[in-house]
Structures are given as C-alpha cells and as structure tokens.
Amino acid sequence: VSPVKNFTLTAQYSNGINADSEKWSKNNHFYGLSANYKTPTYSLGAIFTVIQYRAAGTYNGADAKDTKNLFLTANKLFGDLRLFASYQHVWNSRNLSGGPNAFYAKDLGFGSAADVKTSKKGFRSDTFVLGANHPLGGGKIFGAFKWNFGKWEGDSYVDGADRNGNRWVASLKYTYPLSKRTLVYAIGNYAKGHGMFEKAEVKATRITTAFGLCHNF
C-alpha cells in the first residue's frame, strides 16, 4: 500500500516454509513488514522479519527461539555519484550470511548438525555496509565494504571454540553495456575472517573473481 506519495508499506506472511501439508500448529511461519520512502535523489528503507519455528529442521528444533531480522538502508545521489549504506541486526539466526556462502554453527566449531539442532538459541549478528557507484568509461563501477560481527549464543559448544568472530568483505564490480539489452561485467572481492570464522577459513577468507555477459530477453 502507498498511503502517501513516495512511501510504500508492504506486509508478508507465509505458512509453508517447510511443507504446505503440515498443520498450522506444526509448520514454520514467516512474518515480514517493510517500509520504503523513495525520491529521485535518495531513498530510505526498513525491513523487519520473523521466522517462527514449529517444525524441526536440519539446524533447528521445533522449539527453537524465533529468528528476527532488522534491516535498514539508505542511499543518496550526488550528481552522478550514488552513495549507499545499510545496517542489519539479527537475533537467533540459524546461520550467518546466506546462500552458498552461509556459515552454519557446525562449520564454525560448535558441534555437528545434530548437536546444534538441540540449541534453542542461534547466532546474534550485526552487519554494516558502505558503498558507491559512478559512471566510468562508458560503463559503471561499483564498490562496497562490508563488516559482519557475529556471536554464537546457542547451547551446543565444543571446548576451545571461539564464540565470537568478525568478517569483512571488500568488493568491486564494473559493467559495460554492449547494447540496450546486453552488458559485460567483471567482479572481484576479497574476504577475511577472524575469531570463529577461522574454523571455516577456506570459505571465510578468500579472493573471488568473475567475468561474464548478461543479455535481457
């Protein structure tokens, strides 16, 4: 809904995170609320989500505490330069980061997946991102720097494991349009992990590069 100009409010709910066949009382539930204010030169956004656990998964029990996620973002245009910043705070997350780069408790030295499943609590996490983009040589260059500070608050624990850690990622990307629908891109980033992230050093500390072509049909 858009109650006033430039402002949008969105609400979401899902009762089928694990399986649509499960009864409501035995299914995981997702709640989400977001607000966005956007003008031609700047925008502000906020998202708050909750995952309510009612079914056991690979890394959580049916009685795990809810995962809560607060995400704040802002960007501002200065001529051709756009600056952006974001902050994320997560309570009781079952992993840090996401997708193929996700770090689970078992990856960071807190026991096997079965051990972690019994922990009612998970990770607490704070993430800060600063970045910018600007036209360059007929294309556009993007740069960003991200800091993540995490702590494992679960019951599962292995003697000697560090419960705290931080990880930073520096990224650069360049895109160049070959036509209105086709562009080429190059991406490079360097990540470094400390503390508990050193248990998964191969994934936490690394250099990544990619080159490719994108065509819109």
Coordinates of N, CA and C in Angstrom, one line a residue:
V1 N 0.8 -1.2 0.0 CA 0.0 0.0 0.0 C 0.9 1.2 0.0
S2 N 0.4 2.4 -0.6 CA 1.1 3.6 -0.6 C 0.2 4.7 0.0
P3 N 0.2 4.9 1.3 CA -0.7 5.9 1.9 C -0.4 7.3 1.6
V4 N 0.8 7.6 1.3 CA 1.2 9.0 0.9 C 2.2 8.8 -0.3
K5 N 2.5 9.9 -1.0 CA 3.4 10.0 -2.1 C 4.8 9.5 -1.7
N6 N 5.4 8.7 -2.5 CA 6.8 8.3 -2.3 C 7.0 7.2 -1.2
F7 N 5.9 6.9 -0.5 CA 6.0 6.0 0.6 C 5.3 4.7 0.3
T8 N 5.9 3.6 0.5 CA 5.3 2.3 0.3 C 5.4 1.4 1.5
L9 N 4.4 0.7 1.9 CA 4.4 -0.2 3.1 C 3.9 -1.6 2.6
T10 N 4.7 -2.6 2.9 CA 4.4 -3.9 2.5 C 4.4 -4.9 3.7
A11 N 3.5 -5.8 3.7 CA 3.4 -6.9 4.7 C 3.3 -8.2 4.0
Q12 N 4.0 -9.2 4.7 CA 4.0 -10.6 4.1 C 3.8 -11.6 5.2
Y13 N 3.2 -12.7 4.8 CA 3.0 -13.8 5.8 C 3.1 -15.1 5.0
S14 N 3.7 -16.1 5.5 CA 3.8 -17.4 4.9 C 3.6 -18.5 5.9
N15 N 2.8 -19.5 5.6 CA 2.6 -20.7 6.5 C 3.1 -21.9 5.8
G16 N 4.1 -21.9 5.0 CA 4.5 -23.1 4.3 C 6.0 -23.1 4.1
I17 N 6.8 -22.7 5.1 CA 8.3 -22.6 5.0 C 8.8 -24.0 4.8
N18 N 8.3 -25.0 5.5 CA 8.9 -26.3 5.5 C 8.1 -27.3 4.6
A19 N 6.7 -27.3 4.8 CA 5.9 -28.1 4.0 C 4.4 -27.7 4.1
D20 N 3.8 -27.5 2.9 CA 2.4 -27.0 2.9 C 1.4 -28.0 3.5
S21 N 1.9 -29.3 3.5 CA 1.0 -30.3 4.0 C 0.9 -30.4 5.5
E22 N 1.8 -29.7 6.2 CA 1.8 -29.7 7.7 C 0.6 -28.8 8.2
K23 N 0.1 -29.1 9.4 CA -0.9 -28.3 10.0 C -0.3 -27.0 10.5
W24 N -1.2 -26.0 10.7 CA -0.7 -24.7 11.1 C 0.2 -24.8 12.3
S25 N -0.2 -25.5 13.3 CA 0.5 -25.6 14.6 C 1.8 -26.3 14.5
K26 N 2.1 -27.0 13.4 CA 3.3 -27.8 13.2 C 4.2 -27.3 12.1
N27 N 3.8 -26.1 11.6 CA 4.6 -25.6 10.5 C 5.4 -24.3 10.9
N28 N 6.4 -24.0 10.2 CA 7.2 -22.8 10.5 C 6.5 -21.7 9.8
H29 N 6.5 -20.5 10.5 CA 5.7 -19.3 9.9 C 6.7 -18.2 9.7
F30 N 6.4 -17.4 8.6 CA 7.2 -16.3 8.3 C 6.3 -15.0 8.3
Y31 N 6.8 -13.9 9.0 CA 6.1 -12.7 9.0 C 7.1 -11.6 8.5
G32 N 6.7 -10.7 7.7 CA 7.5 -9.6 7.3 C 6.8 -8.3 7.1
L33 N 7.5 -7.2 7.4 CA 6.9 -5.9 7.3 C 8.1 -5.0 6.8
S34 N 7.8 -4.2 5.7 CA 8.8 -3.3 5.2 C 8.2 -2.0 4.9
A35 N 9.0 -0.9 4.9 CA 8.6 0.4 4.6 C 9.7 1.1 3.7
N36 N 9.3 1.8 2.7 CA 10.3 2.4 1.8 C 9.8 3.8 1.4
Y37 N 10.7 4.8 1.5 CA 10.5 6.1 1.1 C 11.5 6.5 0.0
K38 N 11.0 6.8 -1.2 CA 11.9 6.9 -2.4 C 11.6 8.2 -3.2
T39 N 12.6 9.0 -3.5 CA 12.6 10.1 -4.3 C 13.6 10.0 -5.4
P40 N 13.6 10.8 -6.4 CA 14.6 10.7 -7.5 C 16.1 10.8 -7.0
T41 N 16.3 11.4 -5.8 CA 17.7 11.6 -5.4 C 18.1 10.8 -4.2
Y42 N 17.1 10.3 -3.4 CA 17.5 9.5 -2.3 C 16.4 8.6 -1.9
S43 N 16.7 7.6 -1.1 CA 15.7 6.6 -0.6 C 16.1 6.1 0.8
L44 N 15.0 5.7 1.6 CA 15.2 5.2 2.9 C 14.3 3.9 3.0
G45 N 14.9 2.9 3.6 CA 14.1 1.7 3.7 C 14.3 1.0 5.0
A46 N 13.3 0.2 5.4 CA 13.4 -0.6 6.7 C 12.6 -1.9 6.5
I47 N 13.2 -3.0 6.9 CA 12.5 -4.3 6.8 C 12.7 -5.0 8.1
F48 N 11.6 -5.6 8.6 CA 11.7 -6.4 9.8 C 10.9 -7.8 9.5
T49 N 11.6 -8.9 9.8 CA 11.1 -10.2 9.5 C 11.2 -11.1 10.8
V50 N 10.3 -12.1 10.8 CA 10.4 -13.1 11.9 C 10.1 -14.4 11.3
I51 N 11.0 -15.4 11.7 CA 10.7 -16.8 11.4 C 10.3 -17.5 12.7
Q52 N 9.1 -18.0 12.7 CA 8.6 -18.7 13.9 C 8.7 -20.2 13.7
Y53 N 9.5 -20.9 14.5 CA 9.8 -22.3 14.4 C 8.7 -23.2 15.1
R54 N 8.1 -24.1 14.3 CA 7.2 -25.1 14.9 C 7.5 -26.5 14.4
A55 N 8.4 -26.6 13.5 CA 8.9 -27.9 12.9 C 10.4 -28.0 13.0
A56 N 10.9 -29.1 13.3 CA 12.3 -29.4 13.4 C 12.9 -29.4 12.0
G57 N 14.1 -28.7 11.8 CA 14.8 -28.8 10.6 C 16.2 -29.3 10.8
T58 N 17.0 -29.2 9.8 CA 18.4 -29.7 9.8 C 19.2 -29.0 10.9
Y59 N 19.0 -27.7 11.1 CA 19.8 -26.9 12.1 C 18.9 -26.3 13.2
N60 N 17.7 -26.7 13.4 CA 16.9 -26.1 14.4 C 15.9 -27.2 14.9
G61 N 15.5 -27.1 16.2 CA 14.5 -27.9 16.8 C 13.2 -27.2 16.7
A62 N 12.1 -28.0 16.9 CA 10.7 -27.4 16.8 C 10.5 -26.3 17.9
D63 N 11.3 -26.3 18.9 CA 11.1 -25.3 20.0 C 12.2 -24.2 20.0
A64 N 12.9 -24.1 18.8 CA 13.9 -23.0 18.7 C 13.3 -21.6 18.8
K65 N 14.0 -20.7 19.4 CA 13.6 -19.3 19.5 C 13.4 -18.7 18.1
D66 N 12.5 -17.8 18.0 CA 12.3 -17.1 16.7 C 13.5 -16.4 16.2
T67 N 13.7 -16.5 14.9 CA 14.8 -15.7 14.2 C 14.2 -14.4 13.8
K68 N 14.8 -13.3 14.3 CA 14.3 -11.9 14.0 C 15.4 -11.2 13.2
N69 N 15.0 -10.4 12.2 CA 15.9 -9.7 11.3 C 15.5 -8.3 11.1
L70 N 16.3 -7.3 11.4 CA 16.0 -5.9 11.2 C 17.1 -5.4 10.2
F71 N 16.6 -4.8 9.1 CA 17.5 -4.3 8.0 C 17.1 -2.9 7.7
L72 N 18.1 -2.0 7.8 CA 17.9 -0.6 7.4 C 18.8 -0.2 6.3
T73 N 18.3 0.6 5.4 CA 19.1 1.0 4.2 C 18.8 2.5 3.8
A74 N 19.9 3.1 3.2 CA 19.7 4.5 2.7 C 20.7 4.7 1.6
N75 N 20.2 5.5 0.6 CA 21.2 5.9 -0.5 C 20.8 7.3 -0.9
K76 N 21.9 8.0 -1.4 CA 21.7 9.4 -1.8 C 22.5 9.6 -3.1
L77 N 22.0 10.4 -4.0 CA 22.6 10.7 -5.3 C 23.2 12.1 -5.2
F78 N 24.5 12.2 -5.5 CA 25.3 13.4 -5.6 C 25.8 13.6 -7.0
G79 N 25.0 14.2 -7.9 CA 25.4 14.3 -9.3 C 25.3 12.9 -9.9
D80 N 26.5 12.4 -10.4 CA 26.5 11.0 -11.0 C 26.9 10.0 -9.9
L81 N 27.3 10.4 -8.7 CA 27.7 9.5 -7.7 C 26.6 9.1 -6.8
R82 N 26.4 7.8 -6.6 CA 25.4 7.4 -5.6 C 26.1 6.7 -4.5
L83 N 25.8 7.1 -3.3 CA 26.3 6.5 -2.1 C 25.2 5.7 -1.4
F84 N 25.6 4.6 -0.8 CA 24.6 3.8 -0.1 C 25.2 3.2 1.2
A85 N 24.3 3.0 2.2 CA 24.7 2.4 3.4 C 23.6 1.5 4.0
S86 N 24.0 0.5 4.7 CA 22.9 -0.4 5.3 C 23.4 -0.9 6.6
Y87 N 22.5 -1.3 7.4 CA 22.8 -2.0 8.7 C 21.8 -3.1 8.9
Q88 N 22.3 -4.2 9.4 CA 21.4 -5.4 9.7 C 21.7 -5.9 11.1
H89 N 20.7 -6.2 11.8 CA 20.8 -6.9 13.1 C 19.9 -8.1 13.1
V90 N 20.5 -9.2 13.5 CA 19.8 -10.5 13.5 C 19.9 -11.1 14.9
W91 N 18.7 -11.6 15.4 CA 18.6 -12.3 16.7 C 18.3 -13.8 16.4
N92 N 19.1 -14.6 17.0 CA 18.8 -16.1 17.0 C 18.8 -16.6 15.5
S93 N 19.7 -16.2 14.7 CA 19.8 -16.8 13.4 C 20.4 -18.2 13.4
R94 N 19.9 -19.0 12.5 CA 20.5 -20.4 12.4 C 21.7 -20.4 11.5
N95 N 22.0 -19.3 10.8 CA 23.3 -19.2 10.0 C 23.7 -17.8 9.9
L96 N 24.9 -17.5 9.5 CA 25.4 -16.2 9.1 C 25.6 -16.1 7.6
S97 N 25.4 -14.9 7.1 CA 25.4 -14.7 5.7 C 24.3 -15.4 5.0
G98 N 24.4 -15.9 3.8 CA 23.3 -16.6 3.2 C 23.7 -17.3 1.8
G99 N 22.8 -18.0 1.3 CA 23.0 -18.7 0.0 C 24.2 -19.7 0.1
P100 N 25.0 -19.8 -1.0 CA 26.1 -20.8 -0.9 C 27.2 -20.3 0.0
N101 N 27.2 -19.1 0.5 CA 28.2 -18.6 1.4 C 27.8 -18.6 2.8
A102 N 26.7 -19.3 3.2 CA 26.2 -19.3 4.5 C 27.1 -20.1 5.4
F103 N 27.3 -19.6 6.7 CA 28.1 -20.2 7.7 C 27.1 -20.8 8.8
Y104 N 27.1 -22.1 9.0 CA 26.3 -22.7 10.0 C 27.2 -23.0 11.2
A105 N 26.5 -23.2 12.3 CA 27.2 -23.5 13.6 C 28.2 -24.6 13.5
K106 N 27.8 -25.7 12.8 CA 28.7 -26.8 12.7 C 30.0 -26.4 11.9
D107 N 29.9 -25.5 11.0 CA 31.0 -25.0 10.2 C 32.0 -24.3 11.1
L108 N 31.5 -23.7 12.2 CA 32.4 -22.8 13.0 C 32.8 -23.4 14.3
G109 N 32.7 -24.7 14.4 CA 33.2 -25.4 15.6 C 32.3 -25.6 16.7
F110 N 31.0 -25.6 16.5 CA 30.1 -25.7 17.6 C 29.3 -27.1 17.6
G111 N 29.9 -28.1 17.1 CA 29.3 -29.4 17.1 C 28.7 -29.8 15.7
S112 N 28.2 -31.0 15.7 CA 27.6 -31.5 14.4 C 26.2 -30.8 14.2
A113 N 25.6 -31.1 13.1 CA 24.2 -30.6 12.8 C 23.3 -31.1 13.9
A114 N 23.4 -32.3 14.3 CA 22.6 -32.9 15.3 C 22.7 -32.3 16.6
D115 N 24.0 -31.9 17.0 CA 24.2 -31.2 18.3 C 23.5 -29.8 18.2
V116 N 23.8 -29.1 17.1 CA 23.3 -27.7 17.0 C 21.7 -27.7 17.0
K117 N 21.1 -28.7 16.5 CA 19.7 -28.8 16.4 C 19.0 -28.7 17.8
T118 N 19.7 -29.1 18.8 CA 19.1 -29.0 20.2 C 19.2 -27.6 20.8
S119 N 20.0 -26.7 20.2 CA 20.2 -25.4 20.7 C 18.9 -24.5 20.5
K120 N 18.4 -24.0 21.5 CA 17.2 -23.1 21.3 C 17.6 -21.7 20.7
K121 N 18.8 -21.3 21.1 CA 19.3 -20.0 20.5 C 20.3 -20.3 19.4
G122 N 20.5 -19.2 18.6 CA 21.5 -19.4 17.5 C 22.5 -18.2 17.5
F123 N 22.7 -17.6 16.3 CA 23.7 -16.5 16.2 C 23.0 -15.2 16.5
R124 N 23.8 -14.3 17.1 CA 23.4 -12.8 17.0 C 24.4 -12.2 16.1
S125 N 23.9 -11.3 15.3 CA 24.8 -10.7 14.2 C 24.5 -9.3 13.9
D126 N 25.6 -8.5 13.7 CA 25.5 -7.1 13.2 C 26.3 -7.0 12.0
T127 N 25.7 -6.4 10.9 CA 26.4 -6.2 9.7 C 26.3 -4.7 9.2
F128 N 27.4 -4.1 8.8 CA 27.4 -2.8 8.3 C 27.9 -2.8 6.8
V129 N 27.3 -2.0 5.9 CA 27.8 -2.0 4.5 C 27.8 -0.5 4.1
L130 N 29.0 -0.1 3.5 CA 29.1 1.2 2.8 C 29.5 1.0 1.4
G131 N 28.9 1.7 0.5 CA 29.3 1.5 -0.9 C 28.9 2.7 -1.8
A132 N 29.3 2.6 -3.1 CA 29.0 3.7 -4.0 C 29.1 3.1 -5.4
N133 N 28.5 3.9 -6.4 CA 28.7 3.6 -7.8 C 28.7 4.9 -8.6
H134 N 29.4 4.8 -9.7 CA 29.7 6.0 -10.5 C 29.9 5.6 -12.0
P135 N 29.5 6.4 -12.9 CA 29.8 6.1 -14.3 C 31.3 6.2 -14.6
L136 N 31.8 5.3 -15.4 CA 33.2 5.2 -15.7 C 33.5 4.6 -17.1
G137 N 34.1 5.4 -18.0 CA 34.5 4.8 -19.3 C 33.4 4.3 -20.1
G138 N 32.2 4.9 -20.0 CA 31.0 4.4 -20.8 C 30.3 3.3 -20.0
G139 N 30.8 2.8 -18.9 CA 30.1 1.8 -18.1 C 29.8 2.4 -16.7
K140 N 29.8 1.5 -15.7 CA 29.6 1.9 -14.3 C 30.4 1.1 -13.4
I141 N 31.1 1.7 -12.4 CA 31.9 1.0 -11.4 C 31.1 1.0 -10.1
F142 N 31.2 -0.1 -9.4 CA 30.5 -0.2 -8.1 C 31.6 -0.7 -7.1
G143 N 31.5 -0.2 -5.9 CA 32.4 -0.6 -4.8 C 31.7 -0.7 -3.5
A144 N 32.0 -1.7 -2.6 CA 31.4 -1.8 -1.4 C 32.3 -2.4 -0.3
F145 N 32.1 -2.1 0.9 CA 32.8 -2.7 2.0 C 31.8 -3.1 3.1
K146 N 32.0 -4.4 3.5 CA 31.0 -4.9 4.5 C 31.7 -5.5 5.7
W147 N 31.2 -5.2 6.9 CA 31.7 -5.8 8.1 C 30.6 -6.6 8.8
N148 N 30.9 -7.8 9.2 CA 30.0 -8.6 10.0 C 30.6 -9.0 11.3
F149 N 29.8 -8.8 12.4 CA 30.2 -9.2 13.7 C 29.2 -10.2 14.2
G150 N 29.6 -11.4 14.5 CA 28.7 -12.4 15.0 C 29.1 -13.1 16.3
K151 N 28.1 -13.6 16.9 CA 28.3 -14.4 18.2 C 27.4 -15.6 18.3
W152 N 27.9 -16.7 18.6 CA 27.1 -17.9 18.8 C 26.6 -17.9 20.2
E153 N 25.2 -17.9 20.4 CA 24.6 -17.9 21.7 C 23.9 -19.2 22.0
G154 N 24.1 -20.2 21.2 CA 23.4 -21.5 21.4 C 24.1 -22.3 22.5
D155 N 23.4 -23.4 22.9 CA 23.8 -24.3 23.9 C 24.9 -25.2 23.4
S156 N 24.9 -25.6 22.2 CA 25.8 -26.5 21.6 C 27.2 -25.8 21.6
Y157 N 28.2 -26.5 22.1 CA 29.5 -25.9 22.2 C 30.6 -27.0 22.3
V158 N 31.7 -26.7 21.6 CA 32.9 -27.6 21.7 C 34.0 -26.8 22.4
D159 N 34.7 -27.5 23.4 CA 35.7 -26.9 24.1 C 36.8 -26.3 23.2
G160 N 37.2 -25.0 23.5 CA 38.2 -24.4 22.7 C 37.7 -23.6 21.5
A161 N 36.4 -23.7 21.2 CA 35.9 -23.0 20.0 C 35.6 -21.5 20.5
D162 N 35.9 -20.6 19.5 CA 35.7 -19.2 19.8 C 34.3 -18.8 19.5
R163 N 33.5 -18.3 20.4 CA 32.1 -18.0 20.2 C 31.9 -16.7 19.4
N164 N 32.9 -15.9 19.3 CA 32.8 -14.6 18.6 C 33.7 -14.5 17.4
G165 N 33.3 -13.7 16.4 CA 34.1 -13.5 15.2 C 33.7 -12.3 14.4
N166 N 34.5 -11.9 13.5 CA 34.2 -10.8 12.6 C 34.7 -11.1 11.2
R167 N 34.1 -10.7 10.2 CA 34.5 -10.9 8.9 C 34.2 -9.7 8.0
W168 N 35.1 -9.3 7.2 CA 34.9 -8.2 6.3 C 35.1 -8.6 4.8
V169 N 34.4 -7.9 3.9 CA 34.5 -8.2 2.5 C 34.6 -6.9 1.7
A170 N 35.6 -6.8 0.9 CA 35.7 -5.6 0.0 C 35.4 -6.1 -1.4
S171 N 34.6 -5.3 -2.1 CA 34.1 -5.8 -3.4 C 34.2 -4.7 -4.5
L172 N 34.5 -5.0 -5.7 CA 34.5 -4.1 -6.8 C 33.8 -4.8 -8.0
K173 N 33.0 -4.0 -8.7 CA 32.3 -4.5 -9.9 C 32.3 -3.5 -11.0
Y174 N 32.5 -3.9 -12.3 CA 32.4 -3.0 -13.4 C 31.5 -3.6 -14.4
T175 N 30.6 -2.8 -14.9 CA 29.7 -3.2 -16.0 C 29.8 -2.3 -17.2
Y176 N 29.7 -2.9 -18.4 CA 29.8 -2.1 -19.6 C 28.7 -2.6 -20.6
P177 N 27.9 -1.7 -21.1 CA 26.8 -2.0 -22.0 C 27.3 -2.2 -23.4
L178 N 27.0 -3.3 -24.0 CA 27.3 -3.5 -25.4 C 26.1 -3.1 -26.3
S179 N 25.0 -3.1 -25.7 CA 23.7 -2.6 -26.4 C 22.7 -2.4 -25.3
K180 N 21.5 -2.0 -25.6 CA 20.5 -1.7 -24.6 C 20.1 -3.0 -23.8
R181 N 20.3 -4.2 -24.4 CA 19.9 -5.4 -23.7 C 21.1 -6.3 -23.2
T182 N 22.3 -5.9 -23.6 CA 23.5 -6.8 -23.3 C 24.6 -6.0 -22.7
L183 N 25.2 -6.6 -21.7 CA 26.3 -5.9 -21.0 C 27.3 -7.0 -20.6
V184 N 28.6 -6.6 -20.4 CA 29.6 -7.5 -19.9 C 30.0 -6.9 -18.5
Y185 N 30.5 -7.8 -17.6 CA 30.8 -7.4 -16.3 C 32.0 -8.1 -15.8
A186 N 32.7 -7.5 -14.8 CA 33.8 -8.1 -14.1 C 33.6 -7.8 -12.6
I187 N 33.8 -8.8 -11.8 CA 33.6 -8.7 -10.4 C 34.9 -9.3 -9.6
G188 N 35.3 -8.6 -8.6 CA 36.3 -9.1 -7.7 C 36.1 -8.7 -6.3
N189 N 36.3 -9.6 -5.4 CA 36.2 -9.3 -3.9 C 37.2 -10.1 -3.1
Y190 N 37.5 -9.5 -2.0 CA 38.4 -10.2 -1.0 C 37.8 -10.2 0.3
A191 N 37.7 -11.4 1.0 CA 37.1 -11.5 2.3 C 38.1 -12.1 3.3
K192 N 38.0 -11.6 4.5 CA 38.9 -12.0 5.6 C 38.1 -12.3 6.9
G193 N 38.2 -13.5 7.5 CA 37.5 -13.8 8.7 C 38.4 -14.0 9.9
H194 N 37.9 -13.6 11.1 CA 38.7 -13.7 12.3 C 37.9 -14.4 13.3
G195 N 38.5 -14.9 14.4 CA 37.8 -15.5 15.5 C 37.1 -16.8 15.1
M196 N 35.9 -17.0 15.3 CA 35.2 -18.2 15.0 C 35.2 -18.5 13.5
F197 N 35.3 -17.5 12.7 CA 35.3 -17.7 11.2 C 36.6 -18.4 10.8
E198 N 37.6 -18.4 11.6 CA 38.8 -19.1 11.2 C 38.6 -20.6 11.1
K199 N 37.5 -21.1 11.8 CA 37.2 -22.5 11.7 C 36.8 -22.9 10.3
A200 N 36.3 -22.0 9.5 CA 35.9 -22.2 8.1 C 36.7 -21.3 7.2
E201 N 38.0 -21.3 7.4 CA 38.9 -20.3 6.7 C 38.8 -20.4 5.2
V202 N 38.6 -21.6 4.6 CA 38.6 -21.7 3.2 C 37.4 -20.9 2.6
K203 N 36.3 -20.8 3.3 CA 35.2 -20.1 2.8 C 35.2 -18.6 3.4
A204 N 35.7 -18.4 4.6 CA 35.7 -17.1 5.2 C 36.7 -16.2 4.7
T205 N 37.9 -16.7 4.3 CA 39.0 -15.9 3.9 C 39.4 -16.3 2.5
R206 N 39.1 -15.5 1.5 CA 39.3 -15.9 0.1 C 39.2 -14.7 -0.9
I207 N 39.8 -14.9 -2.1 CA 39.7 -14.0 -3.2 C 38.7 -14.6 -4.2
T208 N 37.8 -13.8 -4.7 CA 36.9 -14.3 -5.8 C 36.8 -13.3 -6.9
T209 N 36.9 -13.9 -8.1 CA 36.8 -13.1 -9.4 C 35.8 -13.7 -10.3
A210 N 35.1 -12.9 -11.1 CA 34.2 -13.4 -12.1 C 34.1 -12.5 -13.3
F211 N 33.9 -13.0 -14.4 CA 33.7 -12.3 -15.6 C 32.5 -12.9 -16.4
G212 N 31.7 -12.1 -17.0 CA 30.6 -12.7 -17.7 C 29.8 -11.7 -18.6
L213 N 28.8 -12.2 -19.2 CA 28.0 -11.4 -20.1 C 26.5 -11.7 -19.7
C214 N 25.7 -10.6 -19.7 CA 24.3 -10.7 -19.4 C 23.5 -10.1 -20.5
H215 N 22.5 -10.9 -20.9 CA 21.6 -10.4 -22.0 C 20.1 -10.5 -21.5
N216 N 19.4 -9.5 -21.7 CA 18.0 -9.5 -21.3 C 17.1 -9.8 -22.5
F217 N 16.2 -10.8 -22.4 CA 15.3 -11.2 -23.4 C 14.0 -10.5 -23.3

